[in-house]
Amino acid sequence: MEKLKRIIEEQGTVLSSEVLKTDRFLNHAIDPDLMNEIGTEFASRFQDLGIIRVLTIESGGIAPALMTALHLHVPMVFCKKTRPVTMCCPLSASVHSFTKNRDYTLCMEADLIKKGDRVLFIDDFLANGDAFAGIRSLVEQAGASLAGAGFCIEKSWQRGRKNVEASGVPHAVLASIASMSSEGIIWNEDQPLRLSAEQA
Ligand code: 5GP
């Protein structure tokens, strides 16, 4: 998605060869026009997959997931990283946080996702794929199916890309980074929807 790549180049900061700072437009300050376009783009890529619910993780995934849900006309649920006292019957999974380098427990009320639901996971980044694995576990615990996964930004050399491909879940990436340094970002080519080798 050219607009997202342009904004990353203009407003993002490469903190190291592994970490990109996007807090001017994606996951701290949020650009509503950009989120709307991201939502439109994901909705068009996943519109034929029978999605009935969009799932994400607080907080970075909420804005793109909400706009995707808006354009798909389905509800959105975000999983929490700490269990509030008001949550009575959670599904949970342990996830390693890429940015905080520690484990947390992903949780959501069990009745927010129903048996048989076709769920779309939307997140801001795909790095090692641990958040994706945690979401997959929650969806399985609920007896639902993970019908798709969309990531705004992917760092394609990290483990996540291979893990998502191996899962067989159809997935889309709006801005795929091949490598990055203080010199700049090298992009991979855009692909509309990636399927596993057997599905392609
Ligand atoms: P994963 O679970 O795939 O290893 O990492 C995904 C999560 O880590 C995302 O939800 C995102 O919040 C965070 N993340 C991973 N890489 C980056 C990065 O380069 N920059 C920022 N801001 N967050 C990242």
CSV table of C-alpha atoms and ligand atoms in Angstrom, one decimal:
chain,number,residue,atom,x,y,z
A,1,MET,CA,0.0,0.0,0.0
A,2,GLU,CA,1.9,3.0,-1.3
A,3,LYS,CA,0.4,5.6,1.0
A,4,LEU,CA,1.4,3.6,4.1
A,5,LYS,CA,4.9,3.1,2.8
A,6,ARG,CA,5.2,6.8,2.1
A,7,ILE,CA,4.1,7.8,5.6
A,8,ILE,CA,6.5,5.2,7.1
A,9,GLU,CA,9.3,6.8,5.2
A,10,GLU,CA,8.3,10.4,6.1
A,11,GLN,CA,7.2,9.9,9.7
A,12,GLY,CA,8.7,6.6,10.9
A,13,THR,CA,12.0,6.2,12.6
A,14,VAL,CA,14.3,3.2,12.2
A,15,LEU,CA,15.5,2.6,15.8
A,16,SER,CA,17.7,-0.4,14.9
A,17,SER,CA,17.8,-3.0,12.1
A,18,GLU,CA,15.1,-4.8,14.0
A,19,VAL,CA,12.7,-2.1,15.4
A,20,LEU,CA,10.7,0.6,13.6
A,21,LYS,CA,9.1,3.4,15.5
A,22,THR,CA,5.7,4.3,14.1
A,23,ASP,CA,4.2,6.3,17.0
A,24,ARG,CA,3.5,9.4,14.9
A,25,PHE,CA,0.7,7.8,12.9
A,26,LEU,CA,0.0,4.1,13.9
A,27,ASN,CA,0.3,3.1,17.5
A,28,HIS,CA,0.5,6.2,19.8
A,29,ALA,CA,-0.6,9.2,17.8
A,30,ILE,CA,-3.0,7.9,15.2
A,31,ASP,CA,-3.7,9.2,11.7
A,32,PRO,CA,-7.5,8.7,11.1
A,33,ASP,CA,-7.4,9.1,7.3
A,34,LEU,CA,-4.6,6.6,7.1
A,35,MET,CA,-6.5,4.2,9.4
A,36,ASN,CA,-9.6,4.6,7.2
A,37,GLU,CA,-7.6,3.7,4.1
A,38,ILE,CA,-5.9,0.7,5.9
A,39,GLY,CA,-9.4,-0.5,6.9
A,40,THR,CA,-10.7,-0.2,3.3
A,41,GLU,CA,-7.6,-2.0,2.0
A,42,PHE,CA,-7.9,-4.9,4.4
A,43,ALA,CA,-11.7,-5.2,3.9
A,44,SER,CA,-11.2,-5.5,0.1
A,45,ARG,CA,-8.6,-8.2,0.5
A,46,PHE,CA,-10.6,-10.3,2.9
A,47,GLN,CA,-14.1,-9.6,1.7
A,48,ASP,CA,-14.7,-13.0,0.1
A,49,LEU,CA,-13.6,-15.0,3.1
A,50,GLY,CA,-16.9,-15.0,5.1
A,51,ILE,CA,-15.4,-13.1,8.0
A,52,ILE,CA,-17.9,-12.4,10.8
A,53,ARG,CA,-15.6,-11.0,13.5
A,54,VAL,CA,-12.3,-9.0,13.6
A,55,LEU,CA,-9.9,-9.7,16.5
A,56,THR,CA,-6.9,-7.8,17.6
A,57,ILE,CA,-4.6,-7.1,20.6
A,58,GLU,CA,-4.5,-3.8,22.6
A,59,SER,CA,-3.3,-1.3,21.9
A,60,GLY,CA,-1.5,-1.0,18.6
A,61,GLY,CA,-3.9,-3.2,16.7
A,62,ILE,CA,-7.1,-1.4,17.7
A,63,ALA,CA,-7.2,1.4,15.2
A,64,PRO,CA,-6.5,-0.7,12.0
A,65,ALA,CA,-8.8,-3.5,13.3
A,66,LEU,CA,-11.7,-1.2,14.1
A,67,MET,CA,-11.5,0.5,10.6
A,68,THR,CA,-11.3,-3.0,9.0
A,69,ALA,CA,-14.4,-4.1,10.9
A,70,LEU,CA,-16.2,-0.9,10.0
A,71,HIS,CA,-15.6,-1.6,6.2
A,72,LEU,CA,-16.5,-5.3,6.6
A,73,HIS,CA,-19.6,-4.4,8.6
A,74,VAL,CA,-18.7,-6.9,11.4
A,75,PRO,CA,-18.0,-6.4,15.1
A,76,MET,CA,-14.4,-6.0,16.4
A,77,VAL,CA,-13.0,-7.4,19.7
A,78,PHE,CA,-9.6,-6.6,21.2
A,79,CYS,CA,-7.8,-8.9,23.5
A,80,LYS,CA,-6.3,-7.5,26.7
A,81,LYS,CA,-2.8,-7.9,28.0
A,82,THR,CA,-3.7,-7.9,31.6
A,83,ARG,CA,-6.9,-9.4,33.1
A,84,PRO,CA,-9.2,-6.8,34.7
A,85,VAL,CA,-11.2,-7.9,37.7
A,86,THR,CA,-14.4,-7.4,35.7
A,87,MET,CA,-13.4,-10.2,33.3
A,88,CYS,CA,-15.1,-13.4,34.6
A,89,CYS,CA,-14.5,-16.2,32.1
A,90,PRO,CA,-11.5,-15.5,30.1
A,91,LEU,CA,-9.8,-17.5,27.4
A,92,SER,CA,-6.1,-17.0,27.7
A,93,ALA,CA,-2.7,-17.6,26.1
A,94,SER,CA,0.8,-16.7,27.0
A,95,VAL,CA,2.6,-14.5,24.5
A,96,HIS,CA,6.1,-13.1,24.3
A,97,SER,CA,6.1,-9.4,23.7
A,98,PHE,CA,8.6,-8.3,20.9
A,99,THR,CA,8.9,-4.7,22.1
A,100,LYS,CA,8.9,-5.3,25.8
A,101,ASN,CA,10.9,-8.6,25.7
A,102,ARG,CA,8.8,-10.3,28.4
A,103,ASP,CA,5.8,-12.7,28.4
A,104,TYR,CA,2.3,-11.5,29.0
A,105,THR,CA,-1.1,-13.3,29.2
A,106,LEU,CA,-3.4,-12.5,26.4
A,107,CYS,CA,-7.0,-12.7,27.5
A,108,MET,CA,-10.6,-12.1,26.4
A,109,GLU,CA,-14.1,-12.9,27.7
A,110,ALA,CA,-15.0,-16.4,26.3
A,111,ASP,CA,-18.4,-15.4,25.1
A,112,LEU,CA,-17.2,-12.6,22.8
A,113,ILE,CA,-16.2,-15.2,20.2
A,114,LYS,CA,-18.6,-18.0,19.2
A,115,LYS,CA,-18.1,-21.6,18.1
A,116,GLY,CA,-17.9,-21.6,14.3
A,117,ASP,CA,-17.0,-17.9,14.0
A,118,ARG,CA,-14.8,-17.1,11.0
A,119,VAL,CA,-12.3,-14.7,12.6
A,120,LEU,CA,-9.9,-12.2,11.0
A,121,PHE,CA,-6.9,-11.1,13.0
A,122,ILE,CA,-5.5,-7.6,12.3
A,123,ASP,CA,-2.3,-6.3,13.9
A,124,ASP,CA,0.0,-3.3,13.4
A,125,PHE,CA,3.2,-5.4,13.0
A,126,LEU,CA,4.3,-9.0,12.2
A,127,ALA,CA,7.7,-9.6,13.7
A,128,ASN,CA,8.3,-13.1,15.2
A,129,GLY,CA,4.6,-14.2,15.0
A,130,ASP,CA,4.1,-14.7,18.7
A,131,ALA,CA,1.0,-12.5,18.9
A,132,PHE,CA,-0.4,-14.4,15.9
A,133,ALA,CA,0.3,-17.7,17.7
A,134,GLY,CA,-1.5,-16.5,20.9
A,135,ILE,CA,-4.5,-15.3,18.9
A,136,ARG,CA,-4.6,-18.7,17.0
A,137,SER,CA,-4.7,-20.5,20.4
A,138,LEU,CA,-7.6,-18.3,21.7
A,139,VAL,CA,-9.6,-18.8,18.5
A,140,GLU,CA,-9.0,-22.6,18.7
A,141,GLN,CA,-10.0,-22.6,22.4
A,142,ALA,CA,-13.3,-20.9,21.4
A,143,GLY,CA,-14.0,-23.5,18.7
A,144,ALA,CA,-13.9,-20.8,16.1
A,145,SER,CA,-11.6,-20.7,13.0
A,146,LEU,CA,-8.9,-18.2,12.1
A,147,ALA,CA,-10.0,-17.4,8.5
A,148,GLY,CA,-7.4,-14.6,7.8
A,149,ALA,CA,-4.7,-12.4,9.2
A,150,GLY,CA,-3.7,-8.9,8.2
A,151,PHE,CA,-0.6,-7.0,9.2
A,152,CYS,CA,0.0,-3.3,8.5
A,153,ILE,CA,3.7,-3.8,8.5
A,154,GLU,CA,5.9,-6.9,8.2
A,155,LYS,CA,9.6,-7.3,8.8
A,156,SER,CA,10.0,-10.2,6.4
A,157,TRP,CA,13.3,-11.6,7.7
A,158,GLN,CA,12.0,-12.2,11.2
A,159,ARG,CA,10.3,-15.5,12.1
A,160,GLY,CA,6.7,-14.4,11.8
A,161,ARG,CA,6.4,-14.5,8.1
A,162,LYS,CA,7.5,-18.2,7.9
A,163,ASN,CA,5.3,-19.1,10.9
A,164,VAL,CA,2.2,-17.4,9.4
A,165,GLU,CA,2.9,-19.0,6.0
A,166,ALA,CA,3.3,-22.5,7.6
A,167,SER,CA,-0.1,-22.1,9.5
A,168,GLY,CA,-2.0,-22.1,6.1
A,169,VAL,CA,-4.0,-19.0,7.2
A,170,PRO,CA,-4.6,-16.6,4.3
A,171,HIS,CA,-2.8,-13.4,5.1
A,172,ALA,CA,-2.1,-9.9,3.8
A,173,VAL,CA,0.6,-7.4,4.5
A,174,LEU,CA,0.3,-3.8,3.5
A,175,ALA,CA,3.9,-2.7,3.8
A,176,SER,CA,6.5,-5.5,3.8
A,177,ILE,CA,10.0,-4.5,4.8
A,178,ALA,CA,13.0,-6.5,3.3
A,179,SER,CA,15.6,-4.7,5.4
A,180,MET,CA,16.1,-1.4,7.2
A,181,SER,CA,18.9,0.7,8.6
A,182,SER,CA,19.7,4.4,9.3
A,183,GLU,CA,20.2,4.6,5.5
A,184,GLY,CA,16.5,3.8,4.8
A,185,ILE,CA,14.0,1.0,4.2
A,186,ILE,CA,14.1,-1.6,1.4
A,187,TRP,CA,10.6,-2.8,0.5
A,188,ASN,CA,9.4,-6.1,-0.7
A,189,GLU,CA,6.9,-6.2,-3.6
A,190,ASP,CA,3.2,-5.9,-2.7
A,191,GLN,CA,1.1,-9.1,-2.8
A,192,PRO,CA,-2.7,-8.9,-2.5
A,193,LEU,CA,-3.4,-12.1,-0.4
A,194,ARG,CA,-0.9,-14.7,0.5
A,195,LEU,CA,-2.1,-18.3,0.7
A,196,SER,CA,-0.1,-21.4,1.8
A,197,ALA,CA,1.6,-23.4,-1.0
A,198,GLU,CA,-1.3,-26.0,-1.1
A,199,GLN,CA,-4.0,-23.2,-1.4
A,200,ALA,CA,-2.2,-21.2,-4.0
B,1,5GP,P1,5.3,-10.6,17.1
B,1,5GP,O1,4.4,-11.2,18.1
B,1,5GP,O2,5.0,-10.9,15.7
B,1,5GP,O3,6.8,-10.9,17.4
B,1,5GP,O4,5.3,-9.0,17.3
B,1,5GP,C1,4.1,-8.3,17.0
B,1,5GP,C2,3.8,-7.3,18.0
B,1,5GP,O5,5.0,-6.6,18.5
B,1,5GP,C3,3.0,-6.2,17.4
B,1,5GP,O6,1.7,-6.3,18.0
B,1,5GP,C4,3.6,-4.9,17.7
B,1,5GP,O7,2.9,-4.2,18.7
B,1,5GP,C5,5.0,-5.2,18.2
B,1,5GP,N1,6.1,-5.0,17.3
B,1,5GP,C6,6.8,-5.9,16.6
B,1,5GP,N2,7.8,-5.3,15.9
B,1,5GP,C7,7.7,-3.9,16.1
B,1,5GP,C8,8.4,-2.8,15.6
B,1,5GP,O8,9.4,-2.8,14.8
B,1,5GP,N3,7.9,-1.6,16.0
B,1,5GP,C9,6.8,-1.4,16.8
B,1,5GP,N4,6.4,-0.2,17.2
B,1,5GP,N5,6.1,-2.5,17.3
B,1,5GP,C10,6.6,-3.7,17.0
